[in-house]
């Protein structure tokens, strides 16, 4: 049975190591032997090492990376460093980084390629803004983000990428995309992958949904929306609610 992928993006939370440890421990003690889901926790960089010591079935991911291996890049974190801390996944191109840090498709593409070289699975995020949606530009915007993000990535590598559709207007708004609407986008993503690579590859890739996912709506994205998993922000900081979400898939 293929496991549903549930990725917790803690973003810039919680505010200290003690709280991070409590949050992780609460989730880990209940979810250590969940069978149906694969849970990945992506905490802020400073908490990676405390969590690394106690991993069970829960996997560790980072929220960003830099594409160079080492050198004079003040403030950046390499994939080797992430690997050393036990990261198996890395979120790349999250809309908050695109919005607040001017991360471009070109940078996203470089990061994805660097992660693939180091054998860390990239969680490639993309999505349209409310304005794009209102102007009927959703598919054009997604096509551009996908094509630019996947530049010069070969067939055998694209299968290792986890695609995460996160419409900006659904993130943190409490207003998720409807599963039907999300499914149309999921099929559109598969169409782009079929055109660029092949149908078998499009059928093999994992596509996740993110944006106001909670314990009540998670099932609809997995079952009606046919997504292979979800990316969870706010709810991943509430252990009881997050555990309920994982158990409700
Ligand atoms: P919310 O679940 O808080 O809407 O955040 C989604 C997200 O940005 C996950 O990466």
JSON list of N, CA and C in Angstrom, two decimals, residues 47-123:
[
{"chain": "A", "resi": 47, "resn": "UNK", "atom": "N", "xyz": [16.25, 23.82, 14.92]},
{"chain": "A", "resi": 47, "resn": "UNK", "atom": "CA", "xyz": [15.66, 22.70, 15.67]},
{"chain": "A", "resi": 47, "resn": "UNK", "atom": "C", "xyz": [15.94, 21.35, 15.00]},
{"chain": "A", "resi": 48, "resn": "UNK", "atom": "N", "xyz": [16.57, 21.37, 13.84]},
{"chain": "A", "resi": 48, "resn": "UNK", "atom": "CA", "xyz": [16.79, 20.10, 13.12]},
{"chain": "A", "resi": 48, "resn": "UNK", "atom": "C", "xyz": [17.59, 19.11, 13.97]},
{"chain": "A", "resi": 49, "resn": "UNK", "atom": "N", "xyz": [18.60, 19.63, 14.65]},
{"chain": "A", "resi": 49, "resn": "UNK", "atom": "CA", "xyz": [19.47, 18.68, 15.37]},
{"chain": "A", "resi": 49, "resn": "UNK", "atom": "C", "xyz": [18.81, 18.09, 16.60]},
{"chain": "A", "resi": 50, "resn": "UNK", "atom": "N", "xyz": [17.93, 18.84, 17.27]},
{"chain": "A", "resi": 50, "resn": "UNK", "atom": "CA", "xyz": [17.29, 18.22, 18.44]},
{"chain": "A", "resi": 50, "resn": "UNK", "atom": "C", "xyz": [16.32, 17.12, 18.00]},
{"chain": "A", "resi": 51, "resn": "UNK", "atom": "N", "xyz": [15.69, 17.33, 16.88]},
{"chain": "A", "resi": 51, "resn": "UNK", "atom": "CA", "xyz": [14.70, 16.35, 16.43]},
{"chain": "A", "resi": 51, "resn": "UNK", "atom": "C", "xyz": [15.40, 15.14, 15.82]},
{"chain": "A", "resi": 52, "resn": "UNK", "atom": "N", "xyz": [16.51, 15.39, 15.18]},
{"chain": "A", "resi": 52, "resn": "UNK", "atom": "CA", "xyz": [17.26, 14.32, 14.53]},
{"chain": "A", "resi": 52, "resn": "UNK", "atom": "C", "xyz": [17.61, 13.19, 15.50]},
{"chain": "A", "resi": 53, "resn": "UNK", "atom": "N", "xyz": [17.88, 13.55, 16.76]},
{"chain": "A", "resi": 53, "resn": "UNK", "atom": "CA", "xyz": [18.30, 12.54, 17.73]},
{"chain": "A", "resi": 53, "resn": "UNK", "atom": "C", "xyz": [17.20, 11.54, 18.06]},
{"chain": "A", "resi": 54, "resn": "UNK", "atom": "N", "xyz": [15.96, 11.93, 17.80]},
{"chain": "A", "resi": 54, "resn": "UNK", "atom": "CA", "xyz": [14.89, 11.09, 18.31]},
{"chain": "A", "resi": 54, "resn": "UNK", "atom": "C", "xyz": [13.94, 10.62, 17.23]},
{"chain": "A", "resi": 55, "resn": "UNK", "atom": "N", "xyz": [14.42, 10.54, 16.00]},
{"chain": "A", "resi": 55, "resn": "UNK", "atom": "CA", "xyz": [13.49, 10.17, 14.95]},
{"chain": "A", "resi": 55, "resn": "UNK", "atom": "C", "xyz": [13.01, 8.74, 15.05]},
{"chain": "A", "resi": 56, "resn": "UNK", "atom": "N", "xyz": [11.73, 8.57, 14.77]},
{"chain": "A", "resi": 56, "resn": "UNK", "atom": "CA", "xyz": [11.15, 7.23, 14.73]},
{"chain": "A", "resi": 56, "resn": "UNK", "atom": "C", "xyz": [10.79, 7.00, 13.27]},
{"chain": "A", "resi": 57, "resn": "UNK", "atom": "N", "xyz": [9.52, 6.76, 13.00]},
{"chain": "A", "resi": 57, "resn": "UNK", "atom": "CA", "xyz": [9.11, 6.62, 11.60]},
{"chain": "A", "resi": 57, "resn": "UNK", "atom": "C", "xyz": [8.95, 7.99, 10.97]},
{"chain": "A", "resi": 58, "resn": "UNK", "atom": "N", "xyz": [8.92, 9.00, 11.81]},
{"chain": "A", "resi": 58, "resn": "UNK", "atom": "CA", "xyz": [8.78, 10.36, 11.30]},
{"chain": "A", "resi": 58, "resn": "UNK", "atom": "C", "xyz": [10.08, 10.78, 10.63]},
{"chain": "A", "resi": 59, "resn": "UNK", "atom": "N", "xyz": [9.95, 11.36, 9.46]},
{"chain": "A", "resi": 59, "resn": "UNK", "atom": "CA", "xyz": [11.15, 11.80, 8.73]},
{"chain": "A", "resi": 59, "resn": "UNK", "atom": "C", "xyz": [11.34, 13.30, 8.89]},
{"chain": "A", "resi": 60, "resn": "UNK", "atom": "N", "xyz": [12.57, 13.71, 8.63]},
{"chain": "A", "resi": 60, "resn": "UNK", "atom": "CA", "xyz": [12.92, 15.10, 8.84]},
{"chain": "A", "resi": 60, "resn": "UNK", "atom": "C", "xyz": [13.13, 15.83, 7.50]},
{"chain": "A", "resi": 61, "resn": "UNK", "atom": "N", "xyz": [12.63, 17.06, 7.44]},
{"chain": "A", "resi": 61, "resn": "UNK", "atom": "CA", "xyz": [12.83, 17.87, 6.24]},
{"chain": "A", "resi": 61, "resn": "UNK", "atom": "C", "xyz": [13.23, 19.28, 6.63]},
{"chain": "A", "resi": 62, "resn": "UNK", "atom": "N", "xyz": [13.84, 20.00, 5.68]},
{"chain": "A", "resi": 62, "resn": "UNK", "atom": "CA", "xyz": [14.18, 21.40, 5.94]},
{"chain": "A", "resi": 62, "resn": "UNK", "atom": "C", "xyz": [13.22, 22.28, 5.14]},
{"chain": "A", "resi": 63, "resn": "UNK", "atom": "N", "xyz": [13.23, 23.58, 5.45]},
{"chain": "A", "resi": 63, "resn": "UNK", "atom": "CA", "xyz": [12.28, 24.49, 4.78]},
{"chain": "A", "resi": 63, "resn": "UNK", "atom": "C", "xyz": [12.91, 25.24, 3.62]},
{"chain": "A", "resi": 64, "resn": "UNK", "atom": "N", "xyz": [14.22, 25.05, 3.45]},
{"chain": "A", "resi": 64, "resn": "UNK", "atom": "CA", "xyz": [14.92, 25.74, 2.35]},
{"chain": "A", "resi": 64, "resn": "UNK", "atom": "C", "xyz": [16.34, 25.18, 2.28]},
{"chain": "A", "resi": 65, "resn": "UNK", "atom": "N", "xyz": [17.07, 25.57, 1.27]},
{"chain": "A", "resi": 65, "resn": "UNK", "atom": "CA", "xyz": [18.49, 25.17, 1.15]},
{"chain": "A", "resi": 65, "resn": "UNK", "atom": "C", "xyz": [19.16, 26.16, 0.20]},
{"chain": "A", "resi": 66, "resn": "UNK", "atom": "N", "xyz": [20.47, 26.04, 0.10]},
{"chain": "A", "resi": 66, "resn": "UNK", "atom": "CA", "xyz": [21.20, 26.83, -0.90]},
{"chain": "A", "resi": 66, "resn": "UNK", "atom": "C", "xyz": [21.79, 25.86, -1.92]},
{"chain": "A", "resi": 67, "resn": "UNK", "atom": "N", "xyz": [22.04, 26.33, -3.14]},
{"chain": "A", "resi": 67, "resn": "UNK", "atom": "CA", "xyz": [22.48, 25.40, -4.18]},
{"chain": "A", "resi": 67, "resn": "UNK", "atom": "C", "xyz": [23.98, 25.14, -4.18]},
{"chain": "A", "resi": 68, "resn": "UNK", "atom": "N", "xyz": [24.77, 26.03, -3.58]},
{"chain": "A", "resi": 68, "resn": "UNK", "atom": "CA", "xyz": [26.22, 25.80, -3.59]},
{"chain": "A", "resi": 68, "resn": "UNK", "atom": "C", "xyz": [26.59, 24.85, -2.45]},
{"chain": "A", "resi": 69, "resn": "UNK", "atom": "N", "xyz": [27.73, 24.22, -2.62]},
{"chain": "A", "resi": 69, "resn": "UNK", "atom": "CA", "xyz": [28.19, 23.18, -1.70]},
{"chain": "A", "resi": 69, "resn": "UNK", "atom": "C", "xyz": [28.80, 23.78, -0.41]},
{"chain": "A", "resi": 70, "resn": "UNK", "atom": "N", "xyz": [29.57, 24.86, -0.58]},
{"chain": "A", "resi": 70, "resn": "UNK", "atom": "CA", "xyz": [30.20, 25.52, 0.57]},
{"chain": "A", "resi": 70, "resn": "UNK", "atom": "C", "xyz": [30.78, 26.84, 0.07]},
{"chain": "A", "resi": 71, "resn": "UNK", "atom": "N", "xyz": [31.28, 27.65, 0.98]},
{"chain": "A", "resi": 71, "resn": "UNK", "atom": "CA", "xyz": [31.96, 28.88, 0.56]},
{"chain": "A", "resi": 71, "resn": "UNK", "atom": "C", "xyz": [31.38, 30.14, 1.17]},
{"chain": "A", "resi": 72, "resn": "UNK", "atom": "N", "xyz": [31.68, 31.26, 0.52]},
{"chain": "A", "resi": 72, "resn": "UNK", "atom": "CA", "xyz": [31.31, 32.57, 1.06]},
{"chain": "A", "resi": 72, "resn": "UNK", "atom": "C", "xyz": [29.88, 32.93, 0.69]},
{"chain": "A", "resi": 73, "resn": "UNK", "atom": "N", "xyz": [28.95, 32.36, 1.39]},
{"chain": "A", "resi": 73, "resn": "UNK", "atom": "CA", "xyz": [27.53, 32.62, 1.14]},
{"chain": "A", "resi": 73, "resn": "UNK", "atom": "C", "xyz": [26.86, 32.85, 2.49]},
{"chain": "A", "resi": 74, "resn": "UNK", "atom": "N", "xyz": [27.13, 34.01, 3.05]},
{"chain": "A", "resi": 74, "resn": "UNK", "atom": "CA", "xyz": [26.70, 34.32, 4.42]},
{"chain": "A", "resi": 74, "resn": "UNK", "atom": "C", "xyz": [25.21, 34.05, 4.63]},
{"chain": "A", "resi": 75, "resn": "UNK", "atom": "N", "xyz": [24.94, 33.30, 5.65]},
{"chain": "A", "resi": 75, "resn": "UNK", "atom": "CA", "xyz": [23.55, 33.04, 6.02]},
{"chain": "A", "resi": 75, "resn": "UNK", "atom": "C", "xyz": [22.93, 31.83, 5.34]},
{"chain": "A", "resi": 76, "resn": "UNK", "atom": "N", "xyz": [23.62, 31.25, 4.36]},
{"chain": "A", "resi": 76, "resn": "UNK", "atom": "CA", "xyz": [23.02, 30.13, 3.63]},
{"chain": "A", "resi": 76, "resn": "UNK", "atom": "C", "xyz": [23.35, 28.78, 4.25]},
{"chain": "A", "resi": 77, "resn": "UNK", "atom": "N", "xyz": [22.58, 27.77, 3.87]},
{"chain": "A", "resi": 77, "resn": "UNK", "atom": "CA", "xyz": [22.74, 26.43, 4.43]},
{"chain": "A", "resi": 77, "resn": "UNK", "atom": "C", "xyz": [22.81, 25.43, 3.29]},
{"chain": "A", "resi": 78, "resn": "UNK", "atom": "N", "xyz": [23.86, 24.61, 3.28]},
{"chain": "A", "resi": 78, "resn": "UNK", "atom": "CA", "xyz": [24.05, 23.70, 2.15]},
{"chain": "A", "resi": 78, "resn": "UNK", "atom": "C", "xyz": [23.28, 22.40, 2.35]},
{"chain": "A", "resi": 79, "resn": "UNK", "atom": "N", "xyz": [23.14, 21.69, 1.25]},
{"chain": "A", "resi": 79, "resn": "UNK", "atom": "CA", "xyz": [22.45, 20.40, 1.32]},
{"chain": "A", "resi": 79, "resn": "UNK", "atom": "C", "xyz": [23.26, 19.36, 2.08]},
{"chain": "A", "resi": 80, "resn": "UNK", "atom": "N", "xyz": [24.59, 19.48, 2.03]},
{"chain": "A", "resi": 80, "resn": "UNK", "atom": "CA", "xyz": [25.42, 18.55, 2.81]},
{"chain": "A", "resi": 80, "resn": "UNK", "atom": "C", "xyz": [25.15, 18.74, 4.30]},
{"chain": "A", "resi": 81, "resn": "UNK", "atom": "N", "xyz": [25.01, 20.01, 4.69]},
{"chain": "A", "resi": 81, "resn": "UNK", "atom": "CA", "xyz": [24.72, 20.28, 6.12]},
{"chain": "A", "resi": 81, "resn": "UNK", "atom": "C", "xyz": [23.37, 19.67, 6.50]},
{"chain": "A", "resi": 82, "resn": "UNK", "atom": "N", "xyz": [22.41, 19.81, 5.61]},
{"chain": "A", "resi": 82, "resn": "UNK", "atom": "CA", "xyz": [21.07, 19.26, 5.90]},
{"chain": "A", "resi": 82, "resn": "UNK", "atom": "C", "xyz": [21.11, 17.74, 5.97]},
{"chain": "A", "resi": 83, "resn": "UNK", "atom": "N", "xyz": [21.89, 17.17, 5.08]},
{"chain": "A", "resi": 83, "resn": "UNK", "atom": "CA", "xyz": [22.02, 15.71, 5.05]},
{"chain": "A", "resi": 83, "resn": "UNK", "atom": "C", "xyz": [22.65, 15.22, 6.34]},
{"chain": "A", "resi": 84, "resn": "UNK", "atom": "N", "xyz": [23.66, 15.94, 6.77]},
{"chain": "A", "resi": 84, "resn": "UNK", "atom": "CA", "xyz": [24.37, 15.59, 7.99]},
{"chain": "A", "resi": 84, "resn": "UNK", "atom": "C", "xyz": [23.43, 15.61, 9.20]},
{"chain": "A", "resi": 85, "resn": "UNK", "atom": "N", "xyz": [22.42, 16.49, 9.13]},
{"chain": "A", "resi": 85, "resn": "UNK", "atom": "CA", "xyz": [21.47, 16.59, 10.24]},
{"chain": "A", "resi": 85, "resn": "UNK", "atom": "C", "xyz": [20.30, 15.62, 10.08]},
{"chain": "A", "resi": 86, "resn": "UNK", "atom": "N", "xyz": [20.36, 14.77, 9.07]},
{"chain": "A", "resi": 86, "resn": "UNK", "atom": "CA", "xyz": [19.34, 13.73, 8.93]},
{"chain": "A", "resi": 86, "resn": "UNK", "atom": "C", "xyz": [18.17, 14.10, 8.05]},
{"chain": "A", "resi": 87, "resn": "UNK", "atom": "N", "xyz": [18.27, 15.22, 7.31]},
{"chain": "A", "resi": 87, "resn": "UNK", "atom": "CA", "xyz": [17.14, 15.60, 6.45]},
{"chain": "A", "resi": 87, "resn": "UNK", "atom": "C", "xyz": [17.04, 14.68, 5.23]},
{"chain": "A", "resi": 88, "resn": "UNK", "atom": "N", "xyz": [15.84, 14.23, 4.98]},
{"chain": "A", "resi": 88, "resn": "UNK", "atom": "CA", "xyz": [15.60, 13.40, 3.80]},
{"chain": "A", "resi": 88, "resn": "UNK", "atom": "C", "xyz": [14.81, 14.20, 2.75]},
{"chain": "A", "resi": 89, "resn": "UNK", "atom": "N", "xyz": [14.24, 15.31, 3.19]},
{"chain": "A", "resi": 89, "resn": "UNK", "atom": "CA", "xyz": [13.39, 16.14, 2.32]},
{"chain": "A", "resi": 89, "resn": "UNK", "atom": "C", "xyz": [13.77, 17.61, 2.50]},
{"chain": "A", "resi": 90, "resn": "UNK", "atom": "N", "xyz": [13.46, 18.41, 1.46]},
{"chain": "A", "resi": 90, "resn": "UNK", "atom": "CA", "xyz": [13.63, 19.86, 1.62]},
{"chain": "A", "resi": 90, "resn": "UNK", "atom": "C", "xyz": [12.53, 20.58, 0.83]},
{"chain": "A", "resi": 91, "resn": "UNK", "atom": "N", "xyz": [11.87, 21.52, 1.51]},
{"chain": "A", "resi": 91, "resn": "UNK", "atom": "CA", "xyz": [10.85, 22.33, 0.84]},
{"chain": "A", "resi": 91, "resn": "UNK", "atom": "C", "xyz": [11.58, 23.38, -0.01]},
{"chain": "A", "resi": 92, "resn": "UNK", "atom": "N", "xyz": [11.17, 23.51, -1.26]},
{"chain": "A", "resi": 92, "resn": "UNK", "atom": "CA", "xyz": [11.82, 24.48, -2.15]},
{"chain": "A", "resi": 92, "resn": "UNK", "atom": "C", "xyz": [10.76, 25.33, -2.85]},
{"chain": "A", "resi": 93, "resn": "UNK", "atom": "N", "xyz": [10.99, 26.64, -2.85]},
{"chain": "A", "resi": 93, "resn": "UNK", "atom": "CA", "xyz": [10.10, 27.55, -3.59]},
{"chain": "A", "resi": 93, "resn": "UNK", "atom": "C", "xyz": [8.78, 27.83, -2.91]},
{"chain": "A", "resi": 94, "resn": "UNK", "atom": "N", "xyz": [8.75, 27.74, -1.58]},
{"chain": "A", "resi": 94, "resn": "UNK", "atom": "CA", "xyz": [7.50, 28.06, -0.89]},
{"chain": "A", "resi": 94, "resn": "UNK", "atom": "C", "xyz": [7.09, 29.49, -1.23]},
{"chain": "A", "resi": 95, "resn": "UNK", "atom": "N", "xyz": [5.79, 29.72, -1.36]},
{"chain": "A", "resi": 95, "resn": "UNK", "atom": "CA", "xyz": [5.32, 31.06, -1.80]},
{"chain": "A", "resi": 95, "resn": "UNK", "atom": "C", "xyz": [5.76, 32.16, -0.84]},
{"chain": "A", "resi": 96, "resn": "UNK", "atom": "N", "xyz": [5.94, 31.81, 0.44]},
{"chain": "A", "resi": 96, "resn": "UNK", "atom": "CA", "xyz": [6.37, 32.87, 1.38]},
{"chain": "A", "resi": 96, "resn": "UNK", "atom": "C", "xyz": [7.79, 33.31, 1.06]},
{"chain": "A", "resi": 97, "resn": "UNK", "atom": "N", "xyz": [8.63, 32.41, 0.60]},
{"chain": "A", "resi": 97, "resn": "UNK", "atom": "CA", "xyz": [9.99, 32.79, 0.19]},
{"chain": "A", "resi": 97, "resn": "UNK", "atom": "C", "xyz": [9.95, 33.55, -1.13]},
{"chain": "A", "resi": 98, "resn": "UNK", "atom": "N", "xyz": [9.08, 33.12, -2.02]},
{"chain": "A", "resi": 98, "resn": "UNK", "atom": "CA", "xyz": [8.96, 33.83, -3.31]},
{"chain": "A", "resi": 98, "resn": "UNK", "atom": "C", "xyz": [8.48, 35.26, -3.03]},
{"chain": "A", "resi": 99, "resn": "UNK", "atom": "N", "xyz": [7.53, 35.40, -2.10]},
{"chain": "A", "resi": 99, "resn": "UNK", "atom": "CA", "xyz": [6.91, 36.70, -1.83]},
{"chain": "A", "resi": 99, "resn": "UNK", "atom": "C", "xyz": [7.80, 37.62, -1.00]},
{"chain": "A", "resi": 100, "resn": "UNK", "atom": "N", "xyz": [8.34, 37.10, 0.11]},
{"chain": "A", "resi": 100, "resn": "UNK", "atom": "CA", "xyz": [9.07, 37.99, 1.04]},
{"chain": "A", "resi": 100, "resn": "UNK", "atom": "C", "xyz": [10.56, 38.06, 0.76]},
{"chain": "A", "resi": 101, "resn": "UNK", "atom": "N", "xyz": [11.11, 37.08, 0.05]},
{"chain": "A", "resi": 101, "resn": "UNK", "atom": "CA", "xyz": [12.56, 37.06, -0.17]},
{"chain": "A", "resi": 101, "resn": "UNK", "atom": "C", "xyz": [12.92, 37.08, -1.65]},
{"chain": "A", "resi": 102, "resn": "UNK", "atom": "N", "xyz": [11.92, 37.39, -2.47]},
{"chain": "A", "resi": 102, "resn": "UNK", "atom": "CA", "xyz": [12.14, 37.49, -3.91]},
{"chain": "A", "resi": 102, "resn": "UNK", "atom": "C", "xyz": [12.77, 36.24, -4.52]},
{"chain": "A", "resi": 103, "resn": "UNK", "atom": "N", "xyz": [12.40, 35.10, -4.03]},
{"chain": "A", "resi": 103, "resn": "UNK", "atom": "CA", "xyz": [12.94, 33.87, -4.61]},
{"chain": "A", "resi": 103, "resn": "UNK", "atom": "C", "xyz": [12.31, 33.69, -6.00]},
{"chain": "A", "resi": 104, "resn": "UNK", "atom": "N", "xyz": [13.17, 33.47, -6.98]},
{"chain": "A", "resi": 104, "resn": "UNK", "atom": "CA", "xyz": [12.68, 33.38, -8.37]},
{"chain": "A", "resi": 104, "resn": "UNK", "atom": "C", "xyz": [12.61, 31.92, -8.82]},
{"chain": "A", "resi": 105, "resn": "UNK", "atom": "N", "xyz": [11.96, 31.70, -9.96]},
{"chain": "A", "resi": 105, "resn": "UNK", "atom": "CA", "xyz": [11.90, 30.35, -10.54]},
{"chain": "A", "resi": 105, "resn": "UNK", "atom": "C", "xyz": [13.31, 29.81, -10.81]},
{"chain": "A", "resi": 106, "resn": "UNK", "atom": "N", "xyz": [14.20, 30.71, -11.20]},
{"chain": "A", "resi": 106, "resn": "UNK", "atom": "CA", "xyz": [15.58, 30.31, -11.52]},
{"chain": "A", "resi": 106, "resn": "UNK", "atom": "C", "xyz": [16.28, 29.77, -10.26]},
{"chain": "A", "resi": 107, "resn": "UNK", "atom": "N", "xyz": [16.06, 30.47, -9.15]},
{"chain": "A", "resi": 107, "resn": "UNK", "atom": "CA", "xyz": [16.66, 30.02, -7.89]},
{"chain": "A", "resi": 107, "resn": "UNK", "atom": "C", "xyz": [16.04, 28.69, -7.45]},
{"chain": "A", "resi": 108, "resn": "UNK", "atom": "N", "xyz": [14.75, 28.60, -7.64]},
{"chain": "A", "resi": 108, "resn": "UNK", "atom": "CA", "xyz": [14.03, 27.36, -7.28]},
{"chain": "A", "resi": 108, "resn": "UNK", "atom": "C", "xyz": [14.61, 26.19, -8.08]},
{"chain": "A", "resi": 109, "resn": "UNK", "atom": "N", "xyz": [14.83, 26.43, -9.36]},
{"chain": "A", "resi": 109, "resn": "UNK", "atom": "CA", "xyz": [15.37, 25.39, -10.23]},
{"chain": "A", "resi": 109, "resn": "UNK", "atom": "C", "xyz": [16.78, 24.95, -9.79]},
{"chain": "A", "resi": 110, "resn": "UNK", "atom": "N", "xyz": [17.60, 25.92, -9.41]},
{"chain": "A", "resi": 110, "resn": "UNK", "atom": "CA", "xyz": [18.96, 25.59, -8.96]},
{"chain": "A", "resi": 110, "resn": "UNK", "atom": "C", "xyz": [18.91, 24.78, -7.66]},
{"chain": "A", "resi": 111, "resn": "UNK", "atom": "N", "xyz": [18.01, 25.15, -6.77]},
{"chain": "A", "resi": 111, "resn": "UNK", "atom": "CA", "xyz": [17.90, 24.44, -5.50]},
{"chain": "A", "resi": 111, "resn": "UNK", "atom": "C", "xyz": [17.39, 23.01, -5.71]},
{"chain": "A", "resi": 112, "resn": "UNK", "atom": "N", "xyz": [16.42, 22.86, -6.61]},
{"chain": "A", "resi": 112, "resn": "UNK", "atom": "CA", "xyz": [15.89, 21.51, -6.87]},
{"chain": "A", "resi": 112, "resn": "UNK", "atom": "C", "xyz": [17.02, 20.62, -7.41]},
{"chain": "A", "resi": 113, "resn": "UNK", "atom": "N", "xyz": [17.78, 21.16, -8.36]},
{"chain": "A", "resi": 113, "resn": "UNK", "atom": "CA", "xyz": [18.86, 20.36, -8.97]},
{"chain": "A", "resi": 113, "resn": "UNK", "atom": "C", "xyz": [19.91, 19.99, -7.92]},
{"chain": "A", "resi": 114, "resn": "UNK", "atom": "N", "xyz": [20.23, 20.95, -7.04]},
{"chain": "A", "resi": 114, "resn": "UNK", "atom": "CA", "xyz": [21.24, 20.68, -6.02]},
{"chain": "A", "resi": 114, "resn": "UNK", "atom": "C", "xyz": [20.73, 19.61, -5.04]},
{"chain": "A", "resi": 115, "resn": "UNK", "atom": "N", "xyz": [19.46, 19.66, -4.69]},
{"chain": "A", "resi": 115, "resn": "UNK", "atom": "CA", "xyz": [18.90, 18.68, -3.76]},
{"chain": "A", "resi": 115, "resn": "UNK", "atom": "C", "xyz": [18.92, 17.29, -4.38]},
{"chain": "A", "resi": 116, "resn": "UNK", "atom": "N", "xyz": [18.62, 17.21, -5.67]},
{"chain": "A", "resi": 116, "resn": "UNK", "atom": "CA", "xyz": [18.60, 15.91, -6.35]},
{"chain": "A", "resi": 116, "resn": "UNK", "atom": "C", "xyz": [20.00, 15.29, -6.36]},
{"chain": "A", "resi": 117, "resn": "UNK", "atom": "N", "xyz": [21.01, 16.14, -6.57]},
{"chain": "A", "resi": 117, "resn": "UNK", "atom": "CA", "xyz": [22.39, 15.64, -6.59]},
{"chain": "A", "resi": 117, "resn": "UNK", "atom": "C", "xyz": [22.73, 15.02, -5.23]},
{"chain": "A", "resi": 118, "resn": "UNK", "atom": "N", "xyz": [22.25, 15.64, -4.18]},
{"chain": "A", "resi": 118, "resn": "UNK", "atom": "CA", "xyz": [22.57, 15.16, -2.82]},
{"chain": "A", "resi": 118, "resn": "UNK", "atom": "C", "xyz": [21.59, 14.09, -2.34]},
{"chain": "A", "resi": 119, "resn": "UNK", "atom": "N", "xyz": [20.68, 13.71, -3.21]},
{"chain": "A", "resi": 119, "resn": "UNK", "atom": "CA", "xyz": [19.73, 12.66, -2.84]},
{"chain": "A", "resi": 119, "resn": "UNK", "atom": "C", "xyz": [18.80, 13.06, -1.69]},
{"chain": "A", "resi": 120, "resn": "UNK", "atom": "N", "xyz": [18.47, 14.34, -1.64]},
{"chain": "A", "resi": 120, "resn": "UNK", "atom": "CA", "xyz": [17.46, 14.81, -0.68]},
{"chain": "A", "resi": 120, "resn": "UNK", "atom": "C", "xyz": [16.23, 15.14, -1.52]},
{"chain": "A", "resi": 121, "resn": "UNK", "atom": "N", "xyz": [15.07, 14.63, -1.12]},
{"chain": "A", "resi": 121, "resn": "UNK", "atom": "CA", "xyz": [13.90, 14.81, -2.00]},
{"chain": "A", "resi": 121, "resn": "UNK", "atom": "C", "xyz": [13.35, 16.23, -1.94]},
{"chain": "A", "resi": 122, "resn": "UNK", "atom": "N", "xyz": [13.32, 16.91, -3.09]},
{"chain": "A", "resi": 122, "resn": "UNK", "atom": "CA", "xyz": [12.79, 18.27, -3.10]},
{"chain": "A", "resi": 122, "resn": "UNK", "atom": "C", "xyz": [11.26, 18.26, -3.05]},
{"chain": "A", "resi": 123, "resn": "UNK", "atom": "N", "xyz": [10.71, 19.11, -2.23]},
{"chain": "A", "resi": 123, "resn": "UNK", "atom": "CA", "xyz": [9.25, 19.32, -2.20]},
{"chain": "A", "resi": 123, "resn": "UNK", "atom": "C", "xyz": [9.05, 20.65, -2.92]}
]
